[in-house]
Amino acid sequence: MEGDNNVVMDGASEAPVSSRWNPTKEQISMLESLYRQGIRTPSAEQIQQITSRLRVYGHIEGKNVFYWFQNHKARQRQKQKQESMDYINRYFHTTPPLFPPPCPNVLGGPYYLPHNDVGFYPQYQHSKVLLPSGIRGRPRTEKLEKPRALDGAAYNSAHQGYGILQGKTGKPSIGSSAENSTTTTPSSSEIEEGSGNYQPFFDFFSGQGSCESD
Amino acid sequence: MEGDNNVVMDGASEAPVSSRWNPTKEQISMLESLYRQGIRTPSAEQIQQITSRLRVYGHIEGKNVFYWFQNHKARQRQKQKQESMDYINRYFHTTPPLFPPPCPNVLGGPYYLPHNDVGFYPQYQHSKVLLPSGIRGRPRTEKLEKPRALDGAAYNSAHQGYGILQGKTGKPSIGSSAENSTTTTPSSSEIEEGSGNYQPFFDFFSGQGSCESD
DNA sequence: GCAAATTAATGATTTATTCAAG
DNA sequence: CTTGAATAAATCATTAATTTGC
């Protein structure tokens, strides 16, 4: 806690004299704009200028700008990494003898949340998995056009390479459609439970109750 | 129990079988359950499994599941955002007569964002900021460039050695040759004249904003 | 009670970003 | 600088709720 926080609670209300910078909407907009302009690590000069400009909208210091860019960049990267991993899972674990580790492990199981009942704060798993730089060896799928009657353009394009979607004809003969058979959790009968309400724990994929089922 | 009629009334009638999926209560319940479990962007395999499971309750395709998660996630986020803003407005509805924006911007929302650094990820304001022709302060090649010295160490050393970030006490004498001069071809494609929603338009590095009081 | 008109939800499309690679 | 992949945001469009009048 830097005691040197002269927070100018602009306005008048009893703003909680926060010890840390509270960017205003305008400031964020501008910073994001700059980021989009390609700025990643602004030079000292740039930081100064940015700070000066942004100060018009509220208290701000150079370090705030500096940190903002650092954090923003880092987060974008993390996000990207996470997505990459997601991609890998999609691509490889087509044969998951063992799905996700039995415990809150990031490796392989990005679909678990630390806390259930979450409607807010889409936190990220923040996996520490290091993946090669080029996981995204895209199979180079031709970009086909979609006039206006696509069965899910996004979905289609998103999973095109995997042959998941057939959409049309309602005949999802997706390659190895080996799911409806039994897949997992065959022993339980929670699924059919949905006669009305009560949706307990729907574990489609892993027949394990995990290590911390609450 | 509402009679969840499937759209599968096809056969003899020319009934325009619903053009879009109409989920049953069971399906929705299960999807929500899965969402609560943390599933946000199911993999292709998961989609297939889910689809298969849910098909016993009515017609459904993979794309429906895919879309459902996309929409649900997006709308949950919207809700969350809205509530946050609402909360903020409630507590900071004062009108800060300070720092009147030099430019006619129409930012009338709240003045503060929660932005709790952690847990919250940068909500893309999508600020459509308009800028002049390519002012790329720096090409997207940060990997190769490491010009100034604001990086190596944390802000600490940075502001210590250069005093740029100091803000008040800092002395803008860094003069690090900002190689940002790599102003490449002006790609004015994305730049579009915004009407109404006009942002301060700040180009720090060219000279000064059009509406700068500097 | 039913049906047309209006409104609210929400499924489906399109568009705009991001980062990475060539 | 361009292309590719993959969302997420924004938007469009259609269905279900509901309101209203008979």
Short mmCIF file of C-alpha atoms (C1' of nucleotides) in Angstrom, two decimals:
data_model
loop_
_atom_site.label_atom_id
_atom_site.label_comp_id
_atom_site.label_asym_id
_atom_site.label_seq_id
_atom_site.Cartn_x
_atom_site.Cartn_y
_atom_site.Cartn_z
CA MET A 1 0.00 0.00 0.00
CA GLU A 2 1.53 3.12 -1.11
CA GLY A 3 0.59 5.68 1.38
CA ASP A 4 1.27 8.29 -1.15
CA ASN A 5 -2.01 8.07 -2.79
CA ASN A 6 -3.51 11.40 -3.07
CA VAL A 7 -6.73 10.31 -4.44
CA VAL A 8 -8.69 13.12 -5.77
CA MET A 9 -12.11 11.84 -5.39
CA ASP A 10 -13.39 13.83 -8.17
CA GLY A 11 -16.99 14.43 -7.77
CA ALA A 12 -17.91 14.99 -4.23
CA SER A 13 -19.37 11.84 -2.88
CA GLU A 14 -17.60 9.90 -0.26
CA ALA A 15 -15.57 8.04 -2.73
CA PRO A 16 -13.77 5.25 -1.00
CA VAL A 17 -10.32 6.58 -1.05
CA SER A 18 -8.99 3.62 -2.82
CA SER A 19 -5.36 2.94 -2.58
CA ARG A 20 -5.15 2.07 -6.16
CA TRP A 21 -5.94 3.65 -9.38
CA ASN A 22 -9.48 3.51 -10.50
CA PRO A 23 -9.56 4.11 -14.18
CA THR A 24 -12.47 5.99 -15.53
CA LYS A 25 -14.43 4.91 -18.45
CA GLU A 26 -12.80 7.40 -20.68
CA GLN A 27 -9.39 6.39 -19.57
CA ILE A 28 -10.04 2.79 -20.26
CA SER A 29 -11.46 3.55 -23.61
CA MET A 30 -8.45 5.49 -24.57
CA LEU A 31 -6.03 2.96 -23.27
CA GLU A 32 -7.75 0.23 -25.13
CA SER A 33 -7.76 2.31 -28.19
CA LEU A 34 -4.07 2.81 -27.91
CA TYR A 35 -3.60 -0.85 -27.37
CA ARG A 36 -5.49 -1.56 -30.50
CA GLN A 37 -3.32 0.90 -32.27
CA GLY A 38 -0.52 -1.45 -31.63
CA ILE A 39 1.02 -0.02 -28.56
CA ARG A 40 2.27 -2.73 -26.31
CA THR A 41 5.06 -1.30 -24.31
CA PRO A 42 4.93 2.42 -24.55
CA SER A 43 8.13 4.25 -24.20
CA ALA A 44 8.70 6.60 -21.38
CA GLU A 45 7.85 9.44 -23.61
CA GLN A 46 4.69 7.87 -24.70
CA ILE A 47 3.76 7.06 -21.18
CA GLN A 48 4.15 10.63 -20.26
CA GLN A 49 2.01 11.86 -23.04
CA ILE A 50 -0.63 9.32 -22.43
CA THR A 51 -0.69 10.10 -18.78
CA SER A 52 -1.03 13.76 -19.44
CA ARG A 53 -3.91 13.26 -21.73
CA LEU A 54 -5.67 10.90 -19.47
CA ARG A 55 -5.26 13.00 -16.44
CA VAL A 56 -7.91 15.23 -17.75
CA TYR A 57 -10.40 12.54 -16.91
CA GLY A 58 -9.21 11.76 -13.48
CA HIS A 59 -6.30 11.07 -11.32
CA ILE A 60 -3.68 8.99 -12.97
CA GLU A 61 0.01 8.51 -12.91
CA GLY A 62 2.56 7.21 -15.26
CA LYS A 63 2.92 4.00 -13.42
CA ASN A 64 -0.74 3.37 -13.88
CA VAL A 65 -0.34 3.56 -17.58
CA PHE A 66 2.71 1.47 -17.45
CA TYR A 67 1.03 -1.19 -15.40
CA TRP A 68 -2.05 -1.09 -17.41
CA PHE A 69 -0.24 -2.00 -20.55
CA GLN A 70 1.68 -4.69 -18.83
CA ASN A 71 -1.38 -6.22 -17.34
CA HIS A 72 -3.42 -5.91 -20.43
CA LYS A 73 -0.82 -7.52 -22.54
CA ALA A 74 -0.29 -10.29 -20.08
CA ARG A 75 -3.94 -11.00 -19.78
CA GLN A 76 -4.46 -11.13 -23.45
CA ARG A 77 -1.70 -13.59 -23.62
CA GLN A 78 -3.05 -15.74 -20.89
CA LYS A 79 -6.37 -15.73 -22.49
CA GLN A 80 -4.89 -16.73 -25.74
CA LYS A 81 -2.96 -19.46 -24.10
CA GLN A 82 -5.99 -20.81 -22.46
CA GLU A 83 -7.83 -20.83 -25.69
CA SER A 84 -4.98 -22.55 -27.36
CA MET A 85 -5.08 -25.27 -24.83
CA ASP A 86 -8.73 -25.54 -25.33
CA TYR A 87 -8.08 -25.98 -28.93
CA ILE A 88 -5.62 -28.72 -28.29
CA ASN A 89 -8.02 -30.57 -26.17
CA ARG A 90 -10.54 -30.38 -28.87
CA TYR A 91 -8.10 -31.60 -31.34
CA PHE A 92 -6.34 -34.34 -29.54
CA HIS A 93 -8.23 -35.87 -26.76
CA THR A 94 -10.48 -37.51 -29.19
CA THR A 95 -9.65 -40.64 -27.37
CA PRO A 96 -9.80 -39.81 -23.77
CA PRO A 97 -9.25 -42.93 -21.80
CA LEU A 98 -8.76 -40.65 -18.93
CA PHE A 99 -10.26 -37.38 -19.19
CA PRO A 100 -9.30 -34.76 -16.80
CA PRO A 101 -7.12 -35.41 -13.86
CA PRO A 102 -9.12 -36.40 -10.87
CA CYS A 103 -8.20 -33.25 -9.19
CA PRO A 104 -8.31 -29.58 -9.82
CA ASN A 105 -5.67 -29.72 -12.32
CA VAL A 106 -5.49 -27.47 -15.17
CA LEU A 107 -3.94 -29.92 -17.44
CA GLY A 108 -6.58 -31.34 -19.60
CA GLY A 109 -9.59 -30.17 -17.79
CA PRO A 110 -10.31 -26.60 -18.54
CA TYR A 111 -13.93 -27.09 -17.98
CA TYR A 112 -13.99 -27.15 -14.28
CA LEU A 113 -14.79 -24.26 -12.17
CA PRO A 114 -13.46 -23.70 -8.76
CA HIS A 115 -16.82 -22.62 -7.60
CA ASN A 116 -20.07 -23.73 -8.86
CA ASP A 117 -23.04 -21.55 -9.10
CA VAL A 118 -21.26 -18.86 -10.86
CA GLY A 119 -23.11 -16.38 -12.81
CA PHE A 120 -20.67 -13.60 -12.56
CA TYR A 121 -17.05 -13.10 -12.98
CA PRO A 122 -15.95 -15.39 -15.64
CA GLN A 123 -12.65 -16.12 -14.15
CA TYR A 124 -10.10 -17.92 -16.05
CA GLN A 125 -8.53 -21.11 -15.05
CA HIS A 126 -5.23 -19.63 -15.69
CA SER A 127 -3.52 -22.76 -16.55
CA LYS A 128 0.14 -22.84 -16.42
CA VAL A 129 0.41 -25.19 -19.28
CA LEU A 130 3.10 -24.28 -21.57
CA LEU A 131 2.30 -25.15 -25.03
CA PRO A 132 4.49 -24.92 -28.00
CA SER A 133 4.37 -21.76 -29.83
CA GLY A 134 2.52 -23.13 -32.73
CA ILE A 135 -0.28 -25.24 -31.59
CA ARG A 136 -2.52 -23.71 -34.01
CA GLY A 137 -1.34 -25.45 -37.06
CA ARG A 138 -4.45 -24.74 -38.90
CA PRO A 139 -5.45 -27.38 -41.37
CA ARG A 140 -5.99 -24.72 -43.85
CA THR A 141 -9.60 -25.07 -44.55
CA GLU A 142 -10.91 -23.33 -47.51
CA LYS A 143 -13.09 -20.50 -46.74
CA LEU A 144 -16.37 -21.35 -48.19
CA GLU A 145 -18.99 -18.82 -48.57
CA LYS A 146 -22.20 -18.73 -46.76
CA PRO A 147 -24.99 -17.09 -48.60
CA ARG A 148 -27.55 -16.83 -46.02
CA ALA A 149 -28.86 -20.22 -45.14
CA LEU A 150 -26.10 -21.65 -43.14
CA ASP A 151 -26.84 -23.94 -40.38
CA GLY A 152 -24.73 -22.14 -37.99
CA ALA A 153 -22.13 -20.22 -39.70
CA ALA A 154 -20.13 -19.65 -36.63
CA TYR A 155 -20.53 -23.10 -35.37
CA ASN A 156 -19.76 -24.47 -38.69
CA SER A 157 -16.67 -22.54 -39.22
CA ALA A 158 -15.63 -23.08 -35.72
CA HIS A 159 -15.71 -26.79 -35.95
CA GLN A 160 -15.41 -27.23 -39.55
CA GLY A 161 -12.15 -28.96 -39.50
CA TYR A 162 -13.32 -31.55 -37.11
CA GLY A 163 -16.37 -32.64 -38.86
CA ILE A 164 -18.60 -32.16 -35.97
CA LEU A 165 -21.40 -30.42 -37.45
CA GLN A 166 -23.59 -31.66 -40.07
CA GLY A 167 -26.43 -29.56 -39.14
CA LYS A 168 -28.47 -30.05 -42.17
CA THR A 169 -30.46 -33.11 -42.65
CA GLY A 170 -30.51 -33.53 -38.97
CA LYS A 171 -28.39 -36.51 -39.45
CA PRO A 172 -25.46 -35.90 -37.25
CA SER A 173 -23.49 -38.77 -38.50
CA ILE A 174 -20.50 -37.09 -37.26
CA GLY A 175 -17.61 -39.27 -37.88
CA SER A 176 -17.27 -41.38 -34.83
CA SER A 177 -20.42 -40.48 -33.15
CA ALA A 178 -19.67 -42.64 -30.27
CA GLU A 179 -21.36 -40.70 -27.68
CA ASN A 180 -24.94 -41.48 -27.55
CA SER A 181 -24.03 -45.02 -26.87
CA THR A 182 -23.05 -44.71 -23.36
CA THR A 183 -20.06 -42.58 -23.19
CA THR A 184 -19.84 -41.93 -19.58
CA THR A 185 -21.80 -42.10 -16.49
CA PRO A 186 -23.78 -45.02 -17.62
CA SER A 187 -24.41 -46.28 -14.19
CA SER A 188 -26.23 -43.33 -12.94
CA SER A 189 -29.63 -42.26 -13.84
CA GLU A 190 -29.40 -38.67 -13.06
CA ILE A 191 -29.81 -37.71 -16.58
CA GLU A 192 -33.24 -38.97 -17.04
CA GLU A 193 -34.04 -37.40 -13.82
CA GLY A 194 -35.02 -34.29 -15.56
CA SER A 195 -38.61 -35.20 -15.54
CA GLY A 196 -39.32 -31.84 -14.20
CA ASN A 197 -36.84 -29.80 -12.44
CA TYR A 198 -33.94 -30.52 -10.27
CA GLN A 199 -30.81 -30.41 -12.19
CA PRO A 200 -28.18 -31.68 -9.88
CA PHE A 201 -24.93 -32.44 -11.38
CA PHE A 202 -24.85 -33.27 -14.93
CA ASP A 203 -21.65 -34.97 -15.61
CA PHE A 204 -21.67 -36.06 -19.12
CA PHE A 205 -18.10 -36.45 -19.71
CA SER A 206 -16.35 -37.75 -16.74
CA GLY A 207 -17.85 -40.43 -14.69
CA GLN A 208 -15.93 -39.28 -11.75
CA GLY A 209 -17.31 -37.08 -9.16
CA SER A 210 -14.09 -35.27 -9.02
CA CYS A 211 -12.28 -34.77 -5.84
CA GLU A 212 -14.25 -32.00 -4.48
CA SER A 213 -17.77 -32.45 -5.40
CA ASP A 214 -19.71 -30.17 -3.32
CA MET B 1 -45.55 -29.19 -17.37
CA GLU B 2 -46.08 -27.31 -20.44
CA GLY B 3 -46.67 -29.42 -23.38
CA ASP B 4 -43.38 -29.10 -24.99
CA ASN B 5 -44.26 -29.86 -28.47
CA ASN B 6 -41.56 -30.82 -30.74
CA VAL B 7 -41.35 -29.19 -33.99
CA VAL B 8 -41.34 -32.50 -35.62
CA MET B 9 -44.73 -32.10 -36.98
CA ASP B 10 -43.48 -32.53 -40.39
CA GLY B 11 -44.78 -35.25 -42.55
CA ALA B 12 -47.90 -34.39 -44.34
CA SER B 13 -48.51 -30.82 -43.47
CA GLU B 14 -46.68 -28.05 -45.08
CA ALA B 15 -46.18 -26.74 -41.65
CA PRO B 16 -43.21 -24.50 -41.67
CA VAL B 17 -41.55 -26.59 -39.12
CA SER B 18 -40.03 -24.14 -36.80
CA SER B 19 -37.07 -22.64 -38.32
CA ARG B 20 -35.34 -22.57 -35.08
CA TRP B 21 -34.74 -24.85 -32.23
CA ASN B 22 -37.11 -24.71 -29.40
CA PRO B 23 -35.54 -26.20 -26.35
CA THR B 24 -37.60 -28.13 -23.90
CA LYS B 25 -37.49 -27.48 -20.24
CA GLU B 26 -35.45 -30.53 -19.64
CA GLN B 27 -32.94 -29.49 -22.18
CA ILE B 28 -32.65 -26.06 -20.74
CA SER B 29 -32.28 -27.40 -17.27
CA MET B 30 -29.50 -29.63 -18.29
CA LEU B 31 -27.74 -27.01 -20.26
CA GLU B 32 -27.90 -24.67 -17.36
CA SER B 33 -26.58 -27.33 -15.12
CA LEU B 34 -23.66 -27.86 -17.38
CA TYR B 35 -23.07 -24.20 -17.48
CA ARG B 36 -22.98 -24.06 -13.74
CA GLN B 37 -20.49 -26.80 -13.76
CA GLY B 38 -18.23 -24.49 -15.57
CA ILE B 39 -18.69 -25.44 -19.13
CA ARG B 40 -18.51 -22.40 -21.26
CA THR B 41 -17.19 -23.43 -24.57
CA PRO B 42 -17.71 -27.11 -24.93
CA SER B 43 -15.43 -28.95 -27.20
CA ALA B 44 -16.71 -30.61 -30.27
CA GLU B 45 -16.82 -33.87 -28.48
CA GLN B 46 -18.63 -32.47 -25.58
CA ILE B 47 -21.09 -30.89 -27.85
CA GLN B 48 -21.80 -34.18 -29.40
CA GLN B 49 -22.25 -35.88 -26.12
CA ILE B 50 -24.48 -33.21 -24.82
CA THR B 51 -26.48 -33.22 -27.94
CA SER B 52 -26.95 -36.92 -27.79
CA ARG B 53 -28.07 -36.77 -24.23
CA LEU B 54 -30.45 -34.01 -24.85
CA ARG B 55 -31.89 -35.52 -27.92
CA VAL B 56 -34.00 -37.85 -25.92
CA TYR B 57 -36.03 -34.87 -24.90
CA GLY B 58 -36.58 -33.57 -28.33
CA HIS B 59 -34.99 -32.60 -31.51
CA ILE B 60 -31.67 -30.95 -31.10
CA GLU B 61 -28.47 -30.56 -32.98
CA GLY B 62 -24.94 -29.80 -32.15
CA LYS B 63 -25.15 -26.31 -33.39
CA ASN B 64 -27.99 -25.65 -31.02
CA VAL B 65 -25.84 -26.60 -28.12
CA PHE B 66 -23.02 -24.58 -29.47
CA TYR B 67 -25.18 -21.53 -29.88
CA TRP B 68 -26.80 -21.99 -26.58
CA PHE B 69 -23.55 -21.80 -24.75
CA GLN B 70 -22.44 -18.84 -26.74
CA ASN B 71 -25.58 -16.93 -26.08
CA HIS B 72 -25.88 -17.91 -22.51
CA LYS B 73 -22.39 -16.94 -21.73
CA ALA B 74 -22.73 -13.65 -23.48
CA ARG B 75 -25.98 -12.81 -21.81
CA GLN B 76 -24.83 -13.75 -18.42
CA ARG B 77 -22.00 -11.42 -18.92
CA GLN B 78 -24.26 -8.70 -20.08
CA LYS B 79 -26.33 -9.09 -17.03
CA GLN B 80 -23.35 -8.97 -14.82
CA LYS B 81 -22.06 -5.91 -16.49
CA GLN B 82 -25.34 -4.18 -16.25
CA GLU B 83 -25.61 -4.92 -12.59
CA SER B 84 -22.17 -3.66 -11.95
CA MET B 85 -22.90 -0.48 -13.71
CA ASP B 86 -26.10 -0.13 -11.89
CA TYR B 87 -24.36 -0.59 -8.63
CA ILE B 88 -21.81 1.96 -9.49
CA ASN B 89 -24.35 4.43 -10.61
CA ARG B 90 -26.17 4.06 -7.40
CA TYR B 91 -23.17 4.90 -5.35
CA PHE B 92 -21.51 7.38 -7.54
CA HIS B 93 -24.34 9.16 -9.10
CA THR B 94 -22.85 12.43 -8.23
CA THR B 95 -21.91 14.68 -11.02
CA PRO B 96 -18.30 15.54 -10.90
CA PRO B 97 -18.01 19.03 -12.28
CA LEU B 98 -14.35 18.47 -12.45
CA PHE B 99 -12.39 17.96 -15.54
CA PRO B 100 -14.91 18.90 -18.10
CA PRO B 101 -13.95 17.00 -21.14
CA PRO B 102 -12.36 19.32 -23.60
CA CYS B 103 -14.06 17.55 -26.36
CA PRO B 104 -17.66 16.94 -27.09
CA ASN B 105 -17.78 13.37 -26.16
CA VAL B 106 -20.91 11.66 -25.23
CA LEU B 107 -19.77 9.59 -22.41
CA GLY B 108 -22.52 9.87 -19.96
CA GLY B 109 -22.30 6.65 -18.12
CA PRO B 110 -20.86 6.03 -14.75
CA TYR B 111 -17.62 7.55 -13.87
CA TYR B 112 -16.05 4.61 -12.28
CA LEU B 113 -15.69 1.04 -13.07
CA PRO B 114 -15.30 -1.75 -10.64
CA HIS B 115 -12.28 -3.10 -12.35
CA ASN B 116 -10.95 -4.94 -9.46
CA ASP B 117 -7.81 -5.81 -11.15
CA VAL B 118 -8.28 -9.42 -10.35
CA GLY B 119 -11.02 -11.69 -11.29
CA PHE B 120 -12.38 -9.18 -13.58
CA TYR B 121 -11.13 -9.17 -17.02
CA PRO B 122 -11.08 -6.10 -19.14
CA GLN B 123 -14.43 -5.52 -20.52
CA TYR B 124 -14.00 -4.42 -23.99
CA GLN B 125 -15.58 -1.10 -24.20
CA HIS B 126 -15.47 -1.30 -27.85
CA SER B 127 -14.80 2.30 -28.14
CA LYS B 128 -14.69 2.81 -31.80
CA VAL B 129 -12.16 5.47 -31.36
CA LEU B 130 -11.37 7.22 -34.46
CA LEU B 131 -7.91 8.05 -35.26
CA PRO B 132 -6.18 9.61 -38.14
CA SER B 133 -4.32 7.56 -40.56
CA GLY B 134 -2.07 4.88 -39.25
CA ILE B 135 -0.43 6.17 -36.22
CA ARG B 136 0.91 2.87 -35.30
CA GLY B 137 3.06 3.80 -32.44
CA ARG B 138 4.64 0.46 -32.75
CA PRO B 139 4.19 -2.49 -34.98
CA ARG B 140 2.98 -5.69 -33.46
CA THR B 141 6.41 -7.00 -33.12
CA GLU B 142 7.19 -6.51 -29.55
CA LYS B 143 9.16 -9.67 -29.50
CA LEU B 144 11.88 -8.15 -31.51
CA GLU B 145 11.82 -4.78 -30.06
CA LYS B 146 12.85 -3.87 -26.67
CA PRO B 147 13.97 -0.33 -27.03
CA ARG B 148 13.35 1.61 -23.95
CA ALA B 149 14.17 0.41 -20.57
CA LEU B 150 10.84 0.52 -18.98
CA ASP B 151 10.49 -3.16 -19.21
CA GLY B 152 13.28 -5.16 -17.76
CA ALA B 153 12.35 -4.60 -14.21
CA ALA B 154 9.12 -3.71 -12.72
CA TYR B 155 7.84 -0.26 -12.59
CA ASN B 156 10.02 0.33 -9.68
CA SER B 157 13.24 0.37 -11.51
CA ALA B 158 11.61 1.95 -14.41
CA HIS B 159 10.40 4.99 -12.67
CA GLN B 160 13.47 5.07 -10.62
CA GLY B 161 15.81 5.23 -13.45
CA TYR B 162 13.81 7.42 -15.64
CA GLY B 163 11.34 9.13 -13.52
CA ILE B 164 8.89 9.02 -16.27
CA LEU B 165 6.26 7.25 -14.42
CA GLN B 166 6.66 9.34 -11.44
CA GLY B 167 4.14 11.62 -12.85
CA LYS B 168 4.64 14.60 -10.69
CA THR B 169 8.23 14.43 -9.82
CA GLY B 170 9.22 12.77 -12.96
CA LYS B 171 11.34 14.55 -15.39
CA PRO B 172 10.57 13.96 -19.01
CA SER B 173 14.08 13.71 -20.15
CA ILE B 174 14.15 10.21 -21.27
CA GLY B 175 14.32 11.05 -24.82
CA SER B 176 14.67 7.47 -25.74
CA SER B 177 14.49 7.48 -29.42
CA ALA B 178 11.08 6.11 -29.88
CA GLU B 179 11.39 3.97 -32.88
CA ASN B 180 7.76 4.32 -33.30
CA SER B 181 8.48 6.34 -36.33
CA THR B 182 7.81 3.28 -38.33
CA THR B 183 4.68 4.75 -39.57
CA THR B 184 3.92 2.45 -42.31
CA THR B 185 1.37 2.89 -44.94
CA PRO B 186 -1.68 4.61 -43.71
CA SER B 187 -4.33 2.03 -43.56
CA SER B 188 -7.35 4.15 -43.41
CA SER B 189 -9.61 1.28 -44.02
CA GLU B 190 -10.73 0.72 -40.53
CA ILE B 191 -10.91 4.33 -39.77
CA GLU B 192 -14.29 5.61 -40.19
CA GLU B 193 -15.76 8.90 -39.40
CA GLY B 194 -17.87 8.42 -36.39
CA SER B 195 -20.94 10.43 -36.14
CA GLY B 196 -22.41 11.15 -32.82
CA ASN B 197 -20.20 8.95 -30.80
CA TYR B 198 -17.15 10.96 -31.03
CA GLN B 199 -14.16 10.32 -28.96
CA PRO B 200 -11.48 12.75 -28.06
CA PHE B 201 -9.35 11.50 -30.84
CA PHE B 202 -5.99 11.53 -29.35
CA ASP B 203 -2.86 10.96 -31.20
CA PHE B 204 -0.17 11.41 -28.74
CA PHE B 205 2.64 10.89 -31.02
CA SER B 206 1.81 12.94 -33.96
CA GLY B 207 1.34 16.15 -32.22
CA GLN B 208 -1.73 16.69 -30.20
CA GLY B 209 -5.32 15.91 -30.34
CA SER B 210 -7.56 18.06 -32.35
CA CYS B 211 -9.23 19.15 -29.24
CA GLU B 212 -6.42 19.46 -26.95
CA SER B 213 -5.98 22.21 -24.53
CA ASP B 214 -2.33 21.85 -24.25
"C1'" DG C 1 -62.04 -18.76 -24.36
"C1'" DC C 2 -59.89 -17.45 -28.52
"C1'" DA C 3 -57.30 -14.54 -31.76
"C1'" DA C 4 -54.86 -10.46 -33.28
"C1'" DA C 5 -51.50 -7.15 -31.69
"C1'" DT C 6 -47.73 -6.01 -28.86
"C1'" DT C 7 -43.81 -7.00 -26.03
"C1'" DA C 8 -40.13 -9.80 -24.08
"C1'" DA C 9 -36.79 -13.84 -24.74
"C1'" DT C 10 -33.69 -15.95 -27.01
"C1'" DG C 11 -31.99 -18.72 -31.06
"C1'" DA C 12 -29.13 -17.75 -35.13
"C1'" DT C 13 -25.99 -14.55 -38.07
"C1'" DT C 14 -22.91 -11.25 -38.89
"C1'" DT C 15 -19.07 -8.37 -37.59
"C1'" DA C 16 -14.92 -7.04 -35.18
"C1'" DT C 17 -11.35 -8.06 -31.99
"C1'" DT C 18 -7.31 -10.74 -30.72
"C1'" DC C 19 -2.73 -13.18 -31.36
"C1'" DA C 20 0.24 -15.88 -34.26
"C1'" DA C 21 2.53 -17.28 -38.59
"C1'" DG C 22 4.21 -16.61 -43.36
"C1'" DC D 1 1.31 -6.60 -44.26
"C1'" DT D 2 -1.62 -10.35 -45.06
"C1'" DT D 3 -3.85 -14.44 -43.81
"C1'" DG D 4 -5.75 -17.82 -40.51
"C1'" DA D 5 -8.24 -19.40 -36.41
"C1'" DA D 6 -11.28 -18.73 -32.83
"C1'" DT D 7 -14.18 -16.32 -30.13
"C1'" DA D 8 -17.22 -12.56 -28.12
"C1'" DA D 9 -19.94 -8.57 -29.15
"C1'" DA D 10 -23.50 -6.79 -31.71
"C1'" DT D 11 -27.22 -7.51 -34.38
"C1'" DC D 12 -31.00 -9.75 -36.75
"C1'" DA D 13 -35.03 -12.64 -36.67
"C1'" DT D 14 -38.42 -15.70 -34.86
"C1'" DT D 15 -40.70 -17.70 -31.24
"C1'" DA D 16 -43.22 -17.47 -26.63
"C1'" DA D 17 -45.62 -14.57 -23.43
"C1'" DT D 18 -48.65 -11.05 -22.57
"C1'" DT D 19 -52.17 -7.88 -23.37
"C1'" DT D 20 -56.41 -6.41 -25.30
"C1'" DG D 21 -60.94 -6.79 -27.38
"C1'" DC D 22 -64.68 -9.52 -28.65
#
